[in-house]
Amino acid sequence: MIVARALSTLLVCSVLAEPAQAQDRFVPTSPSQLRQSYAPIVQRVQPAVVNVYAAKIVQNRNPLLEDPLFRRFFGLPGQQPEQMQRSLGSGVMVDASGLVVTNNHVIEGADQVKVSLADKREFEAEIVLKDSRTDLAVLRIKEAKEKFPMLEFANSDDALVGDVVLAIGNPFGVGQTVTHGIISALARTQVGITDYQFFIQTDAAINPGNSGGALVDMTGKLVGINTAIFSRSGGSQGIGFAIPANMVRVVVASAKGGGTAVRRPWLGARLQAVTSEIAETLGLPRPTGALVANVTPGSPAARAGLKLSDLIVAIDGQAIDDPNAFDYRFATR
């Protein structure tokens, strides 16, 4: 009897403790509670994501024509055969007037650019601005006579590791495709893609053709522009990189202002990373920040009072882990 009462007491304690452990779980009582979908977000966002087709004319060069002996005996033919090279990528409408942002490598060297909307309509587009340092380009639809669907920019500084995101683009040219995943990491700086290395990493499937496409959050806002993948096979292996929306916003603002190049602030100082040895010398708990290695006389840095061996640890409350992080924060101000 004593054992039975003890067992009964344990069961009561177990029952009392269970709601605290499983309070966010419940048994569905209707089919609607089982139906969870990203469809409302996709339907709102998808019309603003476009396919970008770029074409350029190249001459087929015969290696024999480079041989001086061959040219001496057979002469040099007049017109070399031409070939049209085409590339395919994605883009995002960021202004209702027909302004599209994409990757610079998608349209690099193109003689002709076309934009295809989600409803299959195609438009000729002109290149407004190219910025190789961020691998971004801004296009404008020619003779636009309507208001186009567009995406609003999210504040990419608010993104957190673990946030759910959707990637939208045209992988392998199969047509507009939506994949989902999470933000796997932030502020990736050792990628080696652009001058401003501060990428959002995601495990949402990104493949060739997704370049220039949208990475959106659960509010349907643009978190970043998909730009590259880490892959040993050429296909998605769950490591994709996107340019943060705050950097995209700067490039788009330059295009809207009528510029053909992005105007950036100049610091006038050379920065270096803090190694473990430097951190130990400076008495830092860990290697972080950007160390001032040189200051140009009369530069903004000099006028602001920066000196050799100063350590920059934050900009506007945003932590600076290394010089790449500083470059990004500085360029987006």
Coordinates of C-alpha atoms in Angstrom, one line a residue:
M1 CA 0.0 0.0 0.0
I2 CA 2.8 2.4 0.8
V3 CA 4.5 1.6 -2.5
A4 CA 1.2 2.2 -4.3
R5 CA 0.7 5.6 -2.6
A6 CA 4.3 6.6 -3.5
L7 CA 3.7 5.5 -7.1
S8 CA 0.4 7.4 -7.1
T9 CA 2.2 10.5 -5.8
L10 CA 4.9 10.2 -8.6
L11 CA 2.2 9.9 -11.2
V12 CA 0.4 13.1 -9.9
C13 CA 3.7 15.0 -10.0
S14 CA 4.4 13.7 -13.5
V15 CA 1.0 14.9 -14.7
L16 CA 1.4 18.3 -13.0
A17 CA 4.8 18.7 -14.6
E18 CA 3.7 17.7 -18.1
P19 CA 1.9 20.9 -19.2
A20 CA 5.0 23.0 -18.4
Q21 CA 7.0 20.8 -20.7
A22 CA 4.5 20.4 -23.5
Q23 CA 2.5 23.6 -23.2
D24 CA 3.3 24.6 -26.9
R25 CA 2.0 21.3 -28.3
F26 CA -1.6 20.3 -29.0
V27 CA -3.6 17.8 -30.9
P28 CA -5.1 19.3 -34.1
T29 CA -8.9 19.4 -34.0
S30 CA -9.4 20.4 -37.6
P31 CA -7.7 20.0 -41.0
S32 CA -7.0 23.8 -41.1
Q33 CA -4.7 23.4 -38.1
L34 CA -2.6 20.9 -40.0
R35 CA -2.2 23.1 -43.0
Q36 CA 0.9 25.2 -42.6
S37 CA 2.2 26.9 -45.7
Y38 CA 4.5 29.7 -47.0
A39 CA 2.1 30.2 -50.0
P40 CA 0.8 33.6 -48.8
I41 CA 4.3 35.0 -48.6
V42 CA 5.3 33.4 -51.9
Q43 CA 2.2 34.8 -53.7
R44 CA 3.0 38.3 -52.5
V45 CA 6.7 38.1 -53.2
Q46 CA 7.0 36.1 -56.4
P47 CA 5.8 38.7 -58.9
A48 CA 8.6 41.0 -58.0
V49 CA 11.3 38.4 -58.7
V50 CA 12.4 38.3 -62.4
N51 CA 14.5 36.2 -64.7
V52 CA 17.4 38.1 -66.3
Y53 CA 18.8 37.1 -69.7
A54 CA 22.0 38.6 -70.9
A55 CA 23.6 38.1 -74.3
K56 CA 26.9 39.3 -75.8
I57 CA 28.5 38.8 -79.2
V58 CA 31.9 37.1 -79.3
Q59 CA 34.2 36.2 -82.2
N60 CA 35.3 32.6 -82.7
R61 CA 39.0 32.8 -82.9
N62 CA 40.9 30.0 -84.7
P63 CA 44.2 29.2 -82.9
L64 CA 45.9 28.8 -86.3
L65 CA 45.3 32.5 -87.0
E66 CA 47.6 33.3 -84.1
D67 CA 50.5 31.3 -85.8
P68 CA 52.7 33.8 -87.7
L69 CA 53.8 31.0 -90.1
F70 CA 50.2 30.1 -91.0
R71 CA 49.3 33.8 -91.6
R72 CA 52.4 34.2 -93.8
F73 CA 51.5 31.5 -96.2
F74 CA 47.7 31.6 -96.1
G75 CA 47.0 35.2 -95.3
L76 CA 44.4 36.5 -92.8
P77 CA 40.7 35.9 -93.6
G78 CA 38.5 39.0 -93.5
Q79 CA 35.5 38.5 -91.2
Q80 CA 35.7 36.1 -88.3
P81 CA 32.5 34.1 -87.5
E82 CA 30.5 35.5 -84.6
Q83 CA 28.7 33.7 -81.8
M84 CA 26.1 34.8 -79.3
Q85 CA 26.9 33.9 -75.8
R86 CA 24.0 33.9 -73.3
S87 CA 23.9 33.9 -69.5
L88 CA 20.9 33.4 -67.2
G89 CA 20.3 34.8 -63.8
S90 CA 17.6 36.3 -61.6
G91 CA 16.8 39.8 -60.4
V92 CA 14.5 41.6 -58.0
M93 CA 12.2 44.6 -58.7
V94 CA 13.1 47.2 -56.1
D95 CA 11.1 50.1 -57.5
A96 CA 7.7 50.2 -59.1
S97 CA 9.1 52.2 -62.0
G98 CA 10.9 49.1 -63.3
L99 CA 14.2 49.2 -61.4
V100 CA 15.8 45.8 -61.1
V101 CA 18.8 44.7 -59.0
T102 CA 20.8 41.7 -59.9
N103 CA 24.4 40.4 -59.7
N104 CA 27.0 42.2 -61.8
H105 CA 28.5 38.8 -63.0
V106 CA 25.1 38.0 -64.5
I107 CA 25.2 40.9 -67.0
E108 CA 29.0 41.5 -67.2
G109 CA 30.0 42.4 -70.8
A110 CA 26.4 42.0 -72.1
D111 CA 25.3 43.7 -75.3
Q112 CA 21.7 42.9 -74.7
V113 CA 19.7 42.4 -71.5
K114 CA 16.1 41.2 -71.2
V115 CA 13.9 40.8 -68.1
S116 CA 11.2 38.2 -67.9
L117 CA 8.4 38.6 -65.3
A118 CA 6.7 35.9 -63.4
D119 CA 3.7 36.3 -65.8
K120 CA 6.0 35.4 -68.8
R121 CA 6.1 38.9 -70.2
E122 CA 9.6 40.0 -71.5
F123 CA 11.0 43.5 -71.6
E124 CA 14.2 45.0 -72.9
A125 CA 16.3 46.5 -70.1
E126 CA 19.2 48.9 -69.9
I127 CA 22.1 48.8 -67.5
V128 CA 21.9 51.8 -65.2
L129 CA 24.8 51.0 -62.8
K130 CA 27.4 48.3 -62.4
D131 CA 29.4 47.8 -59.2
S132 CA 32.0 45.0 -59.4
R133 CA 33.1 45.7 -55.8
T134 CA 29.8 44.4 -54.4
D135 CA 28.9 42.3 -57.5
L136 CA 25.7 44.2 -57.9
A137 CA 24.1 45.8 -60.9
V138 CA 20.9 47.9 -61.4
L139 CA 18.8 47.6 -64.5
R140 CA 15.8 49.7 -65.8
I141 CA 13.0 48.3 -67.9
K142 CA 12.9 50.2 -71.1
E143 CA 9.7 52.1 -72.0
A144 CA 8.0 51.0 -68.8
K145 CA 4.3 52.1 -69.0
E146 CA 3.0 50.5 -65.8
K147 CA 3.7 50.1 -62.1
F148 CA 5.5 46.9 -61.4
P149 CA 5.4 44.8 -58.2
M150 CA 8.4 45.4 -56.0
L151 CA 10.0 44.2 -52.8
E152 CA 10.7 46.4 -49.8
F153 CA 14.1 46.2 -48.1
A154 CA 14.4 44.6 -44.7
N155 CA 16.9 45.9 -42.2
S156 CA 19.4 43.1 -42.7
D157 CA 21.1 44.1 -39.4
D158 CA 18.0 42.7 -37.6
A159 CA 18.5 39.2 -39.1
L160 CA 19.4 36.4 -36.7
V161 CA 20.9 33.0 -37.1
G162 CA 18.0 30.6 -37.2
D163 CA 15.5 32.9 -38.9
V164 CA 13.5 31.2 -41.6
V165 CA 14.1 32.6 -45.1
L166 CA 12.9 31.8 -48.7
A167 CA 15.2 31.9 -51.7
I168 CA 13.5 32.7 -55.1
G169 CA 15.2 32.5 -58.5
N170 CA 15.6 30.6 -61.7
P171 CA 18.0 27.7 -60.9
F172 CA 19.4 25.9 -64.0
G173 CA 16.9 27.8 -66.1
V174 CA 14.0 25.5 -65.2
G175 CA 11.8 28.4 -64.2
Q176 CA 11.0 30.4 -61.1
T177 CA 11.6 28.3 -58.1
V178 CA 11.1 28.8 -54.3
T179 CA 13.3 27.0 -51.7
H180 CA 13.3 27.5 -48.0
G181 CA 15.8 27.2 -45.2
I182 CA 17.3 29.3 -42.3
I183 CA 20.0 31.8 -41.9
S184 CA 22.9 29.6 -41.1
A185 CA 25.4 32.4 -40.3
L186 CA 25.9 36.1 -40.5
A187 CA 28.9 38.4 -41.4
R188 CA 30.8 35.8 -43.3
T189 CA 34.0 37.6 -44.3
Q190 CA 36.3 34.8 -45.6
V191 CA 34.4 34.0 -48.8
G192 CA 36.6 35.8 -51.3
I193 CA 33.8 36.9 -53.7
T194 CA 33.7 40.7 -53.6
D195 CA 35.6 43.5 -52.0
Y196 CA 32.9 44.0 -49.4
Q197 CA 32.8 40.6 -47.7
F198 CA 30.0 40.5 -45.2
F199 CA 27.6 37.8 -46.4
I200 CA 24.5 36.2 -45.1
Q201 CA 24.9 32.4 -45.2
T202 CA 21.8 30.2 -45.7
D203 CA 21.0 26.6 -46.2
A204 CA 18.1 27.4 -48.5
A205 CA 18.9 25.6 -51.8
I206 CA 20.7 28.0 -54.2
N207 CA 22.0 26.8 -57.5
P208 CA 23.4 28.3 -60.8
G209 CA 20.7 30.6 -62.1
N210 CA 19.7 31.8 -58.6
S211 CA 22.3 34.5 -58.8
G212 CA 20.6 37.9 -58.4
G213 CA 17.5 36.4 -56.9
A214 CA 15.8 37.3 -53.7
L215 CA 16.3 36.0 -50.1
V216 CA 13.2 37.1 -48.2
D217 CA 12.1 36.9 -44.6
M218 CA 8.7 35.8 -43.2
T219 CA 7.3 39.3 -43.6
G220 CA 8.0 39.2 -47.4
K221 CA 10.8 41.7 -47.3
L222 CA 14.1 41.5 -49.1
V223 CA 16.9 40.3 -46.7
G224 CA 19.6 39.9 -49.3
I225 CA 20.5 39.1 -52.9
N226 CA 21.6 35.6 -53.6
T227 CA 25.1 35.7 -55.1
A228 CA 27.1 32.5 -54.7
I229 CA 27.3 29.0 -53.4
F230 CA 30.0 26.8 -51.9
S231 CA 30.0 23.6 -53.9
R232 CA 32.3 20.8 -55.0
S233 CA 29.9 19.5 -57.5
G234 CA 28.3 22.7 -59.0
G235 CA 25.0 22.0 -57.2
S236 CA 23.6 23.2 -53.9
Q237 CA 25.2 21.7 -50.8
G238 CA 23.4 23.8 -48.3
I239 CA 26.0 26.6 -48.2
G240 CA 24.8 29.7 -50.1
F241 CA 25.7 33.4 -49.7
A242 CA 23.6 36.5 -50.1
I243 CA 24.6 40.2 -50.1
P244 CA 22.8 41.9 -47.2
A245 CA 19.9 44.2 -48.0
N246 CA 21.6 47.1 -46.4
M247 CA 24.4 47.0 -48.9
V248 CA 22.0 46.5 -51.8
R249 CA 20.1 49.5 -50.6
V250 CA 23.2 51.7 -50.9
V251 CA 23.8 50.6 -54.5
V252 CA 20.2 51.1 -55.5
A253 CA 20.1 54.5 -53.9
S254 CA 23.1 55.5 -56.1
A255 CA 21.2 54.4 -59.2
K256 CA 18.0 56.2 -58.2
G257 CA 20.1 59.4 -57.7
G258 CA 21.2 59.2 -61.3
G259 CA 24.7 58.0 -60.6
T260 CA 26.5 55.5 -62.9
A261 CA 28.9 54.5 -60.1
V262 CA 28.5 54.0 -56.3
R263 CA 29.8 56.9 -54.3
R264 CA 31.5 55.6 -51.1
P265 CA 32.9 57.3 -48.0
W266 CA 36.7 57.5 -47.7
L267 CA 38.3 56.9 -44.3
G268 CA 41.9 57.7 -45.0
A269 CA 43.3 54.9 -42.8
R270 CA 44.6 51.4 -43.3
L271 CA 43.3 48.8 -40.9
Q272 CA 44.5 45.3 -40.0
A273 CA 43.1 42.3 -38.3
V274 CA 43.8 41.6 -34.7
T275 CA 45.7 38.3 -34.4
S276 CA 45.9 36.2 -31.2
E277 CA 49.4 37.6 -30.6
I278 CA 48.3 41.2 -31.0
A279 CA 45.3 40.6 -28.7
E280 CA 47.7 39.2 -26.1
T281 CA 50.0 42.2 -26.4
L282 CA 47.1 44.6 -26.0
G283 CA 45.6 42.7 -23.1
L284 CA 42.4 41.9 -25.0
P285 CA 40.3 38.9 -23.9
R286 CA 40.0 37.8 -27.5
P287 CA 41.2 38.8 -31.0
T288 CA 38.5 41.3 -32.2
G289 CA 38.2 44.7 -33.8
A290 CA 40.1 46.5 -36.5
L291 CA 43.5 47.9 -35.6
V292 CA 44.6 51.2 -37.2
A293 CA 47.9 50.5 -39.0
N294 CA 48.3 53.8 -40.8
V295 CA 46.6 57.2 -41.0
T296 CA 46.8 59.5 -44.0
P297 CA 47.6 63.1 -43.0
G298 CA 44.7 65.5 -43.5
S299 CA 42.3 62.6 -44.1
P300 CA 38.9 62.3 -42.5
A301 CA 40.4 59.7 -40.1
A302 CA 43.1 62.1 -39.1
R303 CA 40.6 64.9 -38.6
A304 CA 38.5 62.6 -36.5
G305 CA 41.4 62.0 -34.2
L306 CA 42.3 58.4 -35.1
K307 CA 45.8 57.5 -34.4
L308 CA 48.2 54.6 -35.1
S309 CA 47.4 51.5 -33.0
D310 CA 43.9 52.7 -32.1
L311 CA 41.4 49.8 -32.0
I312 CA 38.0 50.2 -33.6
V313 CA 35.6 47.9 -31.9
A314 CA 32.1 49.2 -33.0
I315 CA 30.3 51.6 -35.3
D316 CA 27.0 53.0 -34.2
G317 CA 26.8 50.2 -31.6
Q318 CA 27.4 47.5 -34.2
A319 CA 30.4 45.3 -33.2
I320 CA 33.4 45.2 -35.5
D321 CA 35.2 41.9 -35.5
D322 CA 37.7 42.6 -38.3
P323 CA 38.5 45.1 -41.1
N324 CA 36.0 43.4 -43.4
A325 CA 33.2 44.1 -41.0
F326 CA 34.4 47.7 -40.6
D327 CA 34.4 48.2 -44.4
Y328 CA 30.9 46.9 -44.6
R329 CA 29.6 49.1 -41.8
F330 CA 31.4 52.1 -43.1
A331 CA 30.2 51.6 -46.6
T332 CA 26.6 51.3 -45.6
R333 CA 26.5 54.5 -43.6

